[in-house]
Amino acid sequence: VPEDGVPDFLWRHEPDHDAMAALREEDRFGPERDARQVFDRLAGTWTYWGWKGGYFDSEADARAFFDEQRFMLAAQIAAPNSPQWFNTGLHWAYGID
């Protein structure tokens, strides 16, 4: 979802409601099937919040933070507490409220 003043890599995502309407209700949402999807959801949400909060001086700083967070999660250098894994970023990444 394009947003003024927000870098495009941090734009929120929404489901394609027209395409979803053509699916059976039980097929409309599914699990994340790859750890990279989880890492992108978490790091993207944290970076989006940081951008909106004014924590970054530039888009390059935000991109570096995003990339480093994904790396730390993938390398198991850092991990959030368990509720973050399940809840954080569902709206930002998938438009799920």
XYZ file of C-alpha atoms in Angstrom:
97
model
C 0.000 0.000 0.000
C 1.776 3.176 -1.129
C 2.271 5.647 1.702
C 3.663 9.181 1.426
C 7.120 9.523 2.933
C 7.630 5.771 3.371
C 10.197 3.908 1.229
C 8.527 1.422 -1.100
C 10.235 -1.583 0.516
C 8.388 -0.669 3.725
C 4.927 -0.271 2.216
C 2.303 -2.374 3.936
C 0.691 -5.215 2.028
C -2.976 -6.025 1.626
C -4.602 -9.141 0.224
C -6.116 -9.059 -3.258
C -9.752 -9.143 -2.179
C -11.054 -9.854 -5.697
C -8.777 -12.873 -6.093
C -9.627 -14.048 -2.581
C -13.362 -13.847 -3.284
C -12.885 -16.480 -5.997
C -11.334 -18.907 -3.499
C -13.101 -21.132 -1.025
C -13.094 -19.503 2.402
C -10.784 -22.143 3.885
C -8.258 -21.512 1.082
C -8.066 -17.731 1.485
C -5.331 -17.637 4.099
C -2.553 -20.093 4.697
C 0.550 -20.452 6.798
C 3.921 -18.951 6.127
C 5.815 -21.761 4.423
C 9.370 -20.468 4.601
C 11.392 -18.961 7.445
C 12.283 -16.063 5.142
C 8.620 -15.035 5.123
C 8.666 -14.870 8.924
C 11.962 -12.964 9.011
C 10.693 -10.480 6.406
C 7.449 -9.988 8.357
C 9.223 -9.315 11.649
C 12.098 -7.213 10.309
C 9.798 -5.313 7.960
C 7.376 -4.437 10.715
C 10.099 -3.341 13.124
C 11.707 -1.247 10.390
C 8.349 0.276 9.413
C 7.693 1.213 13.038
C 11.199 2.704 13.297
C 10.681 4.699 10.104
C 7.333 6.036 11.302
C 8.901 6.855 14.679
C 11.738 8.836 13.095
C 14.523 6.501 14.227
C 16.351 6.480 10.871
C 18.231 9.360 9.258
C 17.869 7.973 5.751
C 16.280 5.263 3.657
C 19.712 3.602 3.477
C 19.828 3.404 7.289
C 16.371 1.823 7.355
C 17.370 -0.680 4.658
C 20.533 -1.591 6.581
C 18.503 -2.138 9.759
C 15.996 -4.300 7.859
C 18.734 -6.407 6.260
C 20.668 -6.799 9.514
C 17.560 -7.842 11.437
C 16.789 -10.520 8.842
C 20.375 -11.761 8.979
C 20.382 -11.920 12.791
C 17.124 -13.891 12.814
C 18.337 -16.305 10.121
C 21.708 -16.813 11.818
C 20.017 -17.241 15.214
C 22.079 -14.391 16.635
C 18.940 -12.715 17.960
C 15.376 -13.786 18.576
C 12.305 -11.960 19.861
C 10.097 -13.306 22.612
C 7.479 -15.819 21.526
C 4.436 -13.514 21.049
C 6.419 -11.561 18.437
C 6.793 -14.674 16.276
C 3.030 -15.222 16.199
C 1.553 -11.719 16.138
C 3.973 -9.047 14.997
C 3.505 -7.809 11.481
C 0.402 -9.718 10.449
C -1.310 -6.476 9.452
C 1.814 -4.952 7.858
C 2.748 -8.061 5.859
C -0.633 -9.582 5.047
C -3.349 -7.056 5.901
C -4.663 -9.355 8.639
C -6.277 -7.521 11.557
